[in-house]
């Protein structure tokens, strides 16, 4: 029988959540237009909407808040954060931003132009938006297996080198400003990329002088999977693995709200002197001074401490295994999920869960709404609604993966909360045939999943 590591922390402060009745939850989801993003936080018992900025900070991080230097320029907390990023990730230059999408915006503004193409290992919503808003076209070059929820591979986030080479041959290397390499791959289910694959992608890109920029938002989770799954890394520390991972990249965007263990913050890192100089100019326009980038000094201090804490093996082992615990319980009950379970959440296979609904009836959006009604657990749709529309044809993107993401905040919930979540999903699965689909009644023109509203078909 598999065992799971105990929580590597002691609880010092608690938050008392509301526990609504089923009738109250029905009214709440109707008022939210069947969109879990529109629910009030106070109406959610277990909130698995996202792991972004929902972390519980440590006593050392809270202590760090008290030494915040809120100077407009030259904050000592920025110098601490900058030195920490360089030490743990190995990049030459660092530009602070308020969160990851701020870094995506600056990078895309600098490098993406009309007629260019950005290959990546599966799209992410805000990343693709910034690329397309600056005229580029995203091309998916992840391995085919990543689009099949039933296939179990240790490194399902890998880039397909043949797909990448085919794009280079098709459009020319000069039209590829950079390769976007996510570690891990969020929409594939939190799937990691192997060190071997990173090394091979670097070798191919070097032949054509194509830069590689990592989305390193959940890089510590990726490093853990390399340590536990890839030959030759069992005796390496998480820090050592991170440094090797990023030796194969030319830069990175980072949302500190995940593996930085904070509630706000991010950065753009680069080894390119010219990109750094221009990014420092743009950060003033979009984010703030190059020594705070939209963050308070106290937040930068907590961020620096969080980067260090996240590399502790006992922390990341529990973090990943707590997610696996939920996935294992669901799989044992026959609930269809994306395999293997990734680092930050369990993804329900909404197509298989609600086979009586067509994709146009929005099975993932439907499932997220009804999971809330059933259990008070808030989750997130990751399917056709999130994929949006083709900017040229106006047609819906129809991804093969139609999922509901159960994203586990770091150091927030216990195994008992995972039990409650699993029980609610299992009970819903037993009564799935009674669940009707949804349709749009309001559709925003961009990133529609945040503010869209729906009603029962």
Short mmCIF file of C-alpha atoms in Angstrom, two decimals:
data_model
loop_
_atom_site.label_atom_id
_atom_site.label_comp_id
_atom_site.label_asym_id
_atom_site.label_seq_id
_atom_site.Cartn_x
_atom_site.Cartn_y
_atom_site.Cartn_z
CA UNK A 1 0.00 0.00 0.00
CA UNK A 2 1.39 3.39 -1.01
CA UNK A 3 2.20 5.80 1.79
CA UNK A 4 2.21 9.60 1.61
CA UNK A 5 4.51 11.99 3.50
CA UNK A 6 3.11 13.89 6.46
CA UNK A 7 2.81 17.68 6.30
CA UNK A 8 6.33 19.13 6.79
CA UNK A 9 4.97 22.08 8.75
CA UNK A 10 3.06 23.00 11.91
CA UNK A 11 -0.08 25.13 11.64
CA UNK A 12 0.18 28.43 13.55
CA UNK A 13 -2.76 30.48 12.22
CA UNK A 14 -6.10 29.21 10.88
CA UNK A 15 -8.82 30.71 8.70
CA UNK A 16 -12.46 29.83 9.32
CA UNK A 17 -14.26 29.12 6.00
CA UNK A 18 -17.99 29.34 5.43
CA UNK A 19 -19.86 26.08 4.80
CA UNK A 20 -22.95 26.83 2.74
CA UNK A 21 -25.88 24.45 2.37
CA UNK A 22 -26.52 22.82 -0.98
CA UNK A 23 -29.48 25.14 -1.56
CA UNK A 24 -27.28 28.17 -0.89
CA UNK A 25 -24.64 26.84 -3.27
CA UNK A 26 -27.22 26.41 -6.04
CA UNK A 27 -28.21 30.06 -5.67
CA UNK A 28 -24.56 31.17 -5.52
CA UNK A 29 -23.56 29.41 -8.76
CA UNK A 30 -26.65 30.73 -10.55
CA UNK A 31 -25.80 34.28 -9.44
CA UNK A 32 -22.24 33.68 -10.76
CA UNK A 33 -23.56 32.71 -14.19
CA UNK A 34 -22.27 29.14 -13.66
CA UNK A 35 -18.74 30.55 -13.80
CA UNK A 36 -16.62 29.55 -10.81
CA UNK A 37 -14.44 32.63 -11.31
CA UNK A 38 -17.45 34.74 -10.44
CA UNK A 39 -18.15 33.01 -7.12
CA UNK A 40 -17.37 34.88 -3.93
CA UNK A 41 -14.44 33.45 -2.03
CA UNK A 42 -16.52 33.40 1.14
CA UNK A 43 -18.97 31.04 -0.57
CA UNK A 44 -16.29 28.38 -1.19
CA UNK A 45 -15.43 25.80 1.48
CA UNK A 46 -12.40 24.30 -0.30
CA UNK A 47 -10.99 26.63 -2.93
CA UNK A 48 -9.07 24.79 -5.66
CA UNK A 49 -9.60 27.44 -8.33
CA UNK A 50 -5.87 28.06 -8.58
CA UNK A 51 -2.52 27.64 -6.88
CA UNK A 52 -1.55 31.14 -8.04
CA UNK A 53 -1.04 33.47 -5.09
CA UNK A 54 -3.04 31.21 -2.77
CA UNK A 55 -0.03 29.87 -0.86
CA UNK A 56 0.39 29.92 2.90
CA UNK A 57 3.59 31.76 3.73
CA UNK A 58 6.01 30.58 6.40
CA UNK A 59 6.84 32.33 9.68
CA UNK A 60 10.15 33.41 8.12
CA UNK A 61 8.37 34.95 5.17
CA UNK A 62 5.98 36.81 7.47
CA UNK A 63 8.96 38.01 9.47
CA UNK A 64 10.51 39.19 6.21
CA UNK A 65 7.53 41.45 5.61
CA UNK A 66 8.55 43.47 8.64
CA UNK A 67 11.88 44.44 7.11
CA UNK A 68 10.37 45.69 3.88
CA UNK A 69 12.29 48.59 2.35
CA UNK A 70 9.64 50.57 0.48
CA UNK A 71 12.10 52.92 -1.21
CA UNK A 72 11.02 53.92 -4.72
CA UNK A 73 14.45 53.01 -6.10
CA UNK A 74 17.25 50.76 -4.92
CA UNK A 75 15.28 48.75 -2.35
CA UNK A 76 17.47 46.38 -0.35
CA UNK A 77 14.72 43.76 -0.71
CA UNK A 78 15.09 43.98 -4.49
CA UNK A 79 18.83 43.38 -4.15
CA UNK A 80 18.07 40.31 -2.03
CA UNK A 81 15.54 38.99 -4.56
CA UNK A 82 17.84 39.68 -7.52
CA UNK A 83 20.75 37.86 -5.87
CA UNK A 84 18.51 34.92 -4.94
CA UNK A 85 17.19 34.49 -8.49
CA UNK A 86 20.73 34.54 -9.85
CA UNK A 87 21.91 32.04 -7.23
CA UNK A 88 19.08 29.53 -7.60
CA UNK A 89 18.19 29.92 -11.30
CA UNK A 90 21.51 31.03 -12.76
CA UNK A 91 20.40 33.83 -15.09
CA UNK A 92 22.57 36.89 -15.70
CA UNK A 93 19.89 39.61 -15.53
CA UNK A 94 16.60 39.93 -13.64
CA UNK A 95 13.73 42.41 -14.12
CA UNK A 96 10.98 42.41 -11.46
CA UNK A 97 7.28 42.39 -12.39
CA UNK A 98 4.05 42.35 -10.41
CA UNK A 99 3.33 38.77 -11.53
CA UNK A 100 4.04 36.35 -14.36
CA UNK A 101 1.82 37.94 -16.99
CA UNK A 102 3.72 41.19 -16.53
CA UNK A 103 6.88 39.36 -17.56
CA UNK A 104 5.02 37.73 -20.48
CA UNK A 105 3.84 41.14 -21.64
CA UNK A 106 7.33 42.65 -21.62
CA UNK A 107 8.93 39.64 -23.34
CA UNK A 108 6.24 39.48 -26.02
CA UNK A 109 6.35 43.24 -26.62
CA UNK A 110 10.10 43.06 -27.12
CA UNK A 111 10.39 39.93 -29.27
CA UNK A 112 7.06 39.20 -30.98
CA UNK A 113 6.18 40.93 -34.25
CA UNK A 114 3.58 40.43 -37.00
CA UNK A 115 4.55 37.43 -39.12
CA UNK A 116 6.54 35.69 -36.39
CA UNK A 117 5.83 32.30 -34.82
CA UNK A 118 6.35 31.19 -31.23
CA UNK A 119 6.55 27.41 -30.75
CA UNK A 120 5.72 26.09 -27.31
CA UNK A 121 4.88 22.90 -25.44
CA UNK A 122 1.12 23.58 -25.32
CA UNK A 123 -0.45 27.00 -25.03
CA UNK A 124 -1.24 28.84 -21.84
CA UNK A 125 -4.05 31.39 -21.91
CA UNK A 126 -2.29 34.63 -20.96
CA UNK A 127 0.98 33.62 -22.63
CA UNK A 128 -0.67 33.04 -25.99
CA UNK A 129 -2.72 36.23 -25.63
CA UNK A 130 0.41 38.37 -25.18
CA UNK A 131 2.13 36.66 -28.10
CA UNK A 132 -0.87 37.10 -30.40
CA UNK A 133 -1.56 40.67 -29.25
CA UNK A 134 1.92 41.54 -30.53
CA UNK A 135 1.34 39.90 -33.91
CA UNK A 136 2.90 36.47 -33.44
CA UNK A 137 1.27 33.08 -34.05
CA UNK A 138 1.53 30.35 -31.44
CA UNK A 139 2.42 26.84 -32.64
CA UNK A 140 2.03 23.81 -30.40
CA UNK A 141 5.08 21.53 -30.57
CA UNK A 142 4.42 19.33 -27.54
CA UNK A 143 4.50 15.56 -28.00
CA UNK A 144 1.21 14.09 -29.25
CA UNK A 145 0.75 12.00 -26.12
CA UNK A 146 0.22 15.16 -24.05
CA UNK A 147 -3.20 15.62 -25.70
CA UNK A 148 -4.40 12.16 -24.61
CA UNK A 149 -5.47 12.10 -20.94
CA UNK A 150 -5.24 8.31 -20.71
CA UNK A 151 -1.57 7.94 -21.65
CA UNK A 152 0.80 7.67 -18.68
CA UNK A 153 4.32 8.91 -19.46
CA UNK A 154 6.91 10.23 -16.98
CA UNK A 155 7.69 13.36 -19.05
CA UNK A 156 4.52 14.14 -20.93
CA UNK A 157 5.45 17.81 -21.28
CA UNK A 158 8.38 17.22 -23.64
CA UNK A 159 8.77 19.15 -26.88
CA UNK A 160 8.56 17.06 -30.04
CA UNK A 161 11.85 17.82 -31.81
CA UNK A 162 10.42 16.78 -35.18
CA UNK A 163 7.56 19.26 -34.82
CA UNK A 164 9.99 22.02 -33.87
CA UNK A 165 12.26 21.21 -36.80
CA UNK A 166 9.26 21.13 -39.15
CA UNK A 167 8.23 24.63 -38.05
CA UNK A 168 11.78 25.92 -38.57
CA UNK A 169 11.80 24.41 -42.06
CA UNK A 170 8.35 25.84 -42.82
CA UNK A 171 8.75 29.47 -41.72
CA UNK A 172 12.51 29.95 -41.32
CA UNK A 173 14.49 30.44 -38.13
CA UNK A 174 14.47 34.22 -38.58
CA UNK A 175 10.70 34.24 -38.00
CA UNK A 176 10.95 32.42 -34.67
CA UNK A 177 11.84 35.00 -32.00
CA UNK A 178 12.09 32.37 -29.28
CA UNK A 179 10.87 28.97 -28.15
CA UNK A 180 8.53 29.07 -25.16
CA UNK A 181 9.37 26.07 -22.96
CA UNK A 182 7.05 25.59 -19.98
CA UNK A 183 8.31 23.60 -16.98
CA UNK A 184 5.84 22.15 -16.02
CA UNK A 185 3.05 22.24 -18.63
CA UNK A 186 -0.08 23.56 -16.94
CA UNK A 187 -2.86 22.71 -19.38
CA UNK A 188 -1.49 19.23 -20.04
CA UNK A 189 -2.11 18.45 -16.38
CA UNK A 190 1.05 19.84 -14.79
CA UNK A 191 3.28 17.54 -16.84
CA UNK A 192 7.07 17.84 -16.51
CA UNK A 193 9.81 18.12 -19.11
CA UNK A 194 12.85 15.87 -18.89
CA UNK A 195 16.37 17.21 -18.62
CA UNK A 196 17.29 15.21 -21.71
CA UNK A 197 14.54 16.94 -23.69
CA UNK A 198 15.69 20.39 -22.54
CA UNK A 199 19.22 19.50 -23.57
CA UNK A 200 18.07 18.33 -27.00
CA UNK A 201 15.88 21.40 -27.58
CA UNK A 202 18.83 23.62 -26.68
CA UNK A 203 21.07 21.76 -29.12
CA UNK A 204 18.55 22.13 -31.96
CA UNK A 205 17.87 25.80 -31.27
CA UNK A 206 21.58 26.59 -31.03
CA UNK A 207 22.04 25.49 -34.66
CA UNK A 208 19.67 28.27 -35.73
CA UNK A 209 20.45 30.87 -33.03
CA UNK A 210 16.88 30.66 -31.70
CA UNK A 211 16.62 31.72 -28.04
CA UNK A 212 14.74 29.62 -25.48
CA UNK A 213 12.66 31.31 -22.79
CA UNK A 214 11.27 29.07 -20.08
CA UNK A 215 8.00 29.59 -18.31
CA UNK A 216 9.52 28.62 -14.97
CA UNK A 217 6.44 29.24 -12.86
CA UNK A 218 6.38 25.68 -11.50
CA UNK A 219 10.02 24.83 -12.07
CA UNK A 220 10.55 23.35 -8.60
CA UNK A 221 7.83 20.80 -9.28
CA UNK A 222 9.56 19.99 -12.59
CA UNK A 223 12.89 19.58 -10.76
CA UNK A 224 11.26 17.16 -8.30
CA UNK A 225 9.98 14.99 -11.15
CA UNK A 226 13.43 14.96 -12.74
CA UNK A 227 14.96 13.91 -9.41
CA UNK A 228 12.45 11.09 -8.89
CA UNK A 229 11.93 9.92 -12.48
CA UNK A 230 15.03 10.60 -14.59
CA UNK A 231 18.12 8.45 -14.44
CA UNK A 232 21.17 10.14 -12.95
CA UNK A 233 19.42 12.75 -10.81
CA UNK A 234 18.36 10.86 -7.68
CA UNK A 235 21.32 12.18 -5.71
CA UNK A 236 21.13 15.75 -7.04
CA UNK A 237 19.63 18.51 -4.92
CA UNK A 238 16.63 20.47 -6.19
CA UNK A 239 18.84 23.54 -6.45
CA UNK A 240 21.42 21.68 -8.56
CA UNK A 241 18.69 20.42 -10.88
CA UNK A 242 17.22 23.91 -11.27
CA UNK A 243 20.60 25.34 -12.24
CA UNK A 244 21.11 22.67 -14.88
CA UNK A 245 17.57 23.10 -16.21
CA UNK A 246 18.10 26.80 -16.79
CA UNK A 247 21.56 26.36 -18.25
CA UNK A 248 19.65 25.18 -21.33
CA UNK A 249 17.58 28.39 -21.53
CA UNK A 250 18.38 31.97 -22.50
CA UNK A 251 15.86 33.45 -20.10
CA UNK A 252 12.60 32.88 -18.28
CA UNK A 253 9.33 34.36 -17.16
CA UNK A 254 8.27 33.61 -13.60
CA UNK A 255 5.12 33.97 -11.57
CA UNK A 256 6.30 33.94 -7.99
CA UNK A 257 2.72 33.22 -6.96
CA UNK A 258 3.40 29.52 -7.47
CA UNK A 259 6.83 28.08 -6.69
CA UNK A 260 7.91 31.39 -5.16
CA UNK A 261 5.50 30.62 -2.29
CA UNK A 262 4.12 34.16 -2.18
CA UNK A 263 0.82 35.88 -2.91
CA UNK A 264 2.10 38.33 -5.54
CA UNK A 265 5.23 38.91 -7.62
CA UNK A 266 7.21 37.73 -10.63
CA UNK A 267 10.17 38.46 -12.87
CA UNK A 268 11.65 38.30 -16.33
CA UNK A 269 15.16 36.84 -16.41
CA UNK A 270 17.53 36.85 -19.37
CA UNK A 271 21.13 36.28 -20.36
CA UNK A 272 20.77 38.70 -23.29
CA UNK A 273 22.22 42.13 -22.52
CA UNK A 274 20.12 43.88 -25.18
CA UNK A 275 16.85 42.26 -24.04
CA UNK A 276 17.69 43.23 -20.47
CA UNK A 277 18.38 46.87 -21.36
CA UNK A 278 15.13 47.21 -23.30
CA UNK A 279 13.15 45.30 -20.65
CA UNK A 280 14.33 47.75 -17.98
CA UNK A 281 12.90 50.54 -20.11
CA UNK A 282 9.55 48.81 -20.60
CA UNK A 283 9.19 47.78 -16.97
CA UNK A 284 8.98 51.49 -16.08
CA UNK A 285 6.07 51.88 -18.51
CA UNK A 286 4.09 48.78 -17.54
CA UNK A 287 5.12 47.74 -14.03
CA UNK A 288 7.17 50.27 -12.03
CA UNK A 289 10.82 51.01 -11.37
CA UNK A 290 13.42 48.34 -12.30
CA UNK A 291 14.02 47.87 -8.57
CA UNK A 292 10.45 46.93 -7.66
CA UNK A 293 8.45 46.20 -10.83
CA UNK A 294 5.05 46.58 -9.19
CA UNK A 295 5.93 44.74 -5.98
CA UNK A 296 6.22 46.22 -2.51
CA UNK A 297 9.58 45.81 -0.83
CA UNK A 298 8.07 43.49 1.75
CA UNK A 299 6.70 41.24 -1.00
CA UNK A 300 10.13 41.02 -2.63
CA UNK A 301 11.62 39.94 0.69
CA UNK A 302 9.01 37.20 1.13
CA UNK A 303 9.59 36.16 -2.50
CA UNK A 304 13.33 35.76 -1.99
CA UNK A 305 12.78 33.67 1.13
CA UNK A 306 10.12 31.58 -0.66
CA UNK A 307 12.45 30.72 -3.54
CA UNK A 308 14.87 29.23 -1.03
CA UNK A 309 12.22 27.39 0.99
CA UNK A 310 10.71 25.82 -2.12
CA UNK A 311 13.93 23.91 -2.84
CA UNK A 312 13.76 22.00 0.46
CA UNK A 313 13.12 18.38 -0.51
CA UNK A 314 10.69 17.64 2.32
CA UNK A 315 8.55 20.59 1.21
CA UNK A 316 8.35 19.72 -2.49
CA UNK A 317 7.96 15.99 -1.81
CA UNK A 318 4.87 16.62 0.31
CA UNK A 319 3.53 19.20 -2.13
CA UNK A 320 3.62 16.81 -5.10
CA UNK A 321 2.55 13.74 -3.15
CA UNK A 322 -0.47 15.51 -1.64
CA UNK A 323 -1.66 16.15 -5.19
CA UNK A 324 -0.97 12.51 -6.06
CA UNK A 325 -3.00 11.41 -3.03
CA UNK A 326 -6.12 13.10 -4.42
CA UNK A 327 -5.48 11.68 -7.88
CA UNK A 328 -4.95 8.16 -6.56
CA UNK A 329 -8.23 8.26 -4.62
CA UNK A 330 -10.16 9.37 -7.68
CA UNK A 331 -8.54 6.86 -9.98
CA UNK A 332 -9.23 4.03 -7.53
CA UNK A 333 -12.93 4.96 -7.70
CA UNK A 334 -12.94 4.89 -11.51
CA UNK A 335 -13.14 8.67 -11.97
CA UNK A 336 -11.48 9.63 -15.29
CA UNK A 337 -8.50 11.92 -14.77
CA UNK A 338 -5.46 13.05 -16.75
CA UNK A 339 -2.60 10.62 -16.18
CA UNK A 340 -0.06 10.83 -14.80
CA UNK A 341 -1.04 13.25 -12.04
CA UNK A 342 1.06 16.40 -12.31
CA UNK A 343 2.68 18.61 -9.74
CA UNK A 344 0.10 21.28 -9.00
CA UNK A 345 -3.31 19.73 -9.46
CA UNK A 346 -5.54 16.89 -10.55
CA UNK A 347 -7.31 17.34 -13.88
CA UNK A 348 -10.67 15.62 -14.36
CA UNK A 349 -11.30 14.35 -17.88
CA UNK A 350 -14.62 16.11 -18.48
CA UNK A 351 -15.30 14.37 -21.82
CA UNK A 352 -15.13 10.96 -20.19
CA UNK A 353 -16.87 12.16 -17.03
CA UNK A 354 -19.86 13.57 -18.97
CA UNK A 355 -19.92 11.54 -22.20
CA UNK A 356 -23.55 12.49 -22.89
CA UNK A 357 -22.52 16.13 -23.50
CA UNK A 358 -20.99 17.39 -26.75
CA UNK A 359 -18.06 19.78 -26.59
CA UNK A 360 -20.43 22.59 -27.61
CA UNK A 361 -22.38 21.87 -24.41
CA UNK A 362 -19.24 22.77 -22.49
CA UNK A 363 -18.66 19.66 -20.38
CA UNK A 364 -15.73 21.08 -18.41
CA UNK A 365 -17.55 24.30 -17.52
CA UNK A 366 -20.59 22.22 -16.59
CA UNK A 367 -18.59 19.83 -14.42
CA UNK A 368 -16.87 22.65 -12.51
CA UNK A 369 -20.22 24.27 -11.75
CA UNK A 370 -21.82 21.04 -10.54
CA UNK A 371 -18.82 20.06 -8.45
CA UNK A 372 -19.33 23.30 -6.53
CA UNK A 373 -23.03 22.54 -6.06
CA UNK A 374 -22.23 19.01 -4.88
CA UNK A 375 -19.44 19.77 -2.42
CA UNK A 376 -18.62 23.46 -2.04
CA UNK A 377 -15.29 22.82 -3.81
CA UNK A 378 -14.34 25.49 -6.32
CA UNK A 379 -12.40 24.32 -9.38
CA UNK A 380 -11.68 25.66 -12.85
CA UNK A 381 -12.63 24.82 -16.45
CA UNK A 382 -9.74 24.11 -18.78
CA UNK A 383 -11.29 23.23 -22.13
CA UNK A 384 -13.00 24.97 -25.01
CA UNK A 385 -14.05 27.98 -22.94
CA UNK A 386 -10.45 28.64 -21.86
CA UNK A 387 -9.11 27.95 -25.36
CA UNK A 388 -11.08 30.87 -26.83
CA UNK A 389 -11.51 31.60 -30.50
CA UNK A 390 -9.24 31.73 -33.53
CA UNK A 391 -8.41 35.42 -33.94
CA UNK A 392 -8.70 35.20 -37.74
CA UNK A 393 -11.71 32.94 -38.30
CA UNK A 394 -13.65 33.55 -35.11
CA UNK A 395 -14.19 29.82 -34.70
CA UNK A 396 -13.86 28.19 -31.30
CA UNK A 397 -10.57 26.48 -30.61
CA UNK A 398 -11.51 22.89 -29.79
CA UNK A 399 -8.72 21.37 -27.72
CA UNK A 400 -8.53 17.63 -27.37
CA UNK A 401 -8.22 18.07 -23.62
CA UNK A 402 -11.50 19.13 -21.99
CA UNK A 403 -10.65 19.18 -18.30
CA UNK A 404 -11.56 20.52 -14.89
CA UNK A 405 -8.52 21.59 -12.90
CA UNK A 406 -8.40 20.91 -9.16
CA UNK A 407 -5.43 23.06 -8.23
CA UNK A 408 -3.95 22.53 -4.77
CA UNK A 409 -2.64 25.66 -2.99
CA UNK A 410 0.72 25.16 -1.27
CA UNK A 411 0.77 24.51 2.50
CA UNK A 412 -2.94 25.34 2.83
CA UNK A 413 -4.99 22.13 2.95
CA UNK A 414 -4.59 18.77 4.67
CA UNK A 415 -5.17 15.23 3.47
CA UNK A 416 -8.62 15.39 5.09
CA UNK A 417 -9.54 18.22 2.74
CA UNK A 418 -8.44 16.01 -0.15
CA UNK A 419 -10.75 13.29 1.20
CA UNK A 420 -13.72 15.67 1.22
CA UNK A 421 -12.90 16.76 -2.32
CA UNK A 422 -12.60 13.18 -3.54
CA UNK A 423 -15.85 12.12 -1.89
CA UNK A 424 -17.74 14.96 -3.58
CA UNK A 425 -16.33 14.12 -7.01
CA UNK A 426 -17.00 10.40 -6.61
CA UNK A 427 -20.59 11.02 -5.59
CA UNK A 428 -21.07 13.37 -8.53
CA UNK A 429 -19.58 10.76 -10.86
CA UNK A 430 -22.17 8.21 -9.69
CA UNK A 431 -24.94 10.62 -10.71
CA UNK A 432 -23.31 12.12 -13.80
CA UNK A 433 -26.07 11.15 -16.24
CA UNK A 434 -28.40 13.70 -14.65
CA UNK A 435 -26.13 16.69 -15.30
CA UNK A 436 -27.29 19.04 -18.12
CA UNK A 437 -24.91 21.08 -20.28
CA UNK A 438 -24.35 24.84 -20.42
CA UNK A 439 -24.32 27.55 -23.08
CA UNK A 440 -22.91 31.07 -23.27
CA UNK A 441 -25.15 34.00 -22.43
CA UNK A 442 -22.24 36.48 -22.28
CA UNK A 443 -18.88 36.03 -23.97
CA UNK A 444 -16.06 38.56 -23.51
CA UNK A 445 -13.89 39.20 -26.58
CA UNK A 446 -10.65 38.08 -24.90
CA UNK A 447 -9.66 35.66 -22.13
CA UNK A 448 -13.35 34.89 -21.94
CA UNK A 449 -13.16 32.25 -19.22
CA UNK A 450 -12.64 34.88 -16.51
CA UNK A 451 -15.86 36.83 -17.01
CA UNK A 452 -18.14 34.74 -19.25
CA UNK A 453 -21.64 33.85 -18.06
CA UNK A 454 -23.62 30.73 -18.82
CA UNK A 455 -27.01 29.14 -18.36
CA UNK A 456 -28.36 25.60 -18.55
CA UNK A 457 -29.00 24.43 -22.12
#
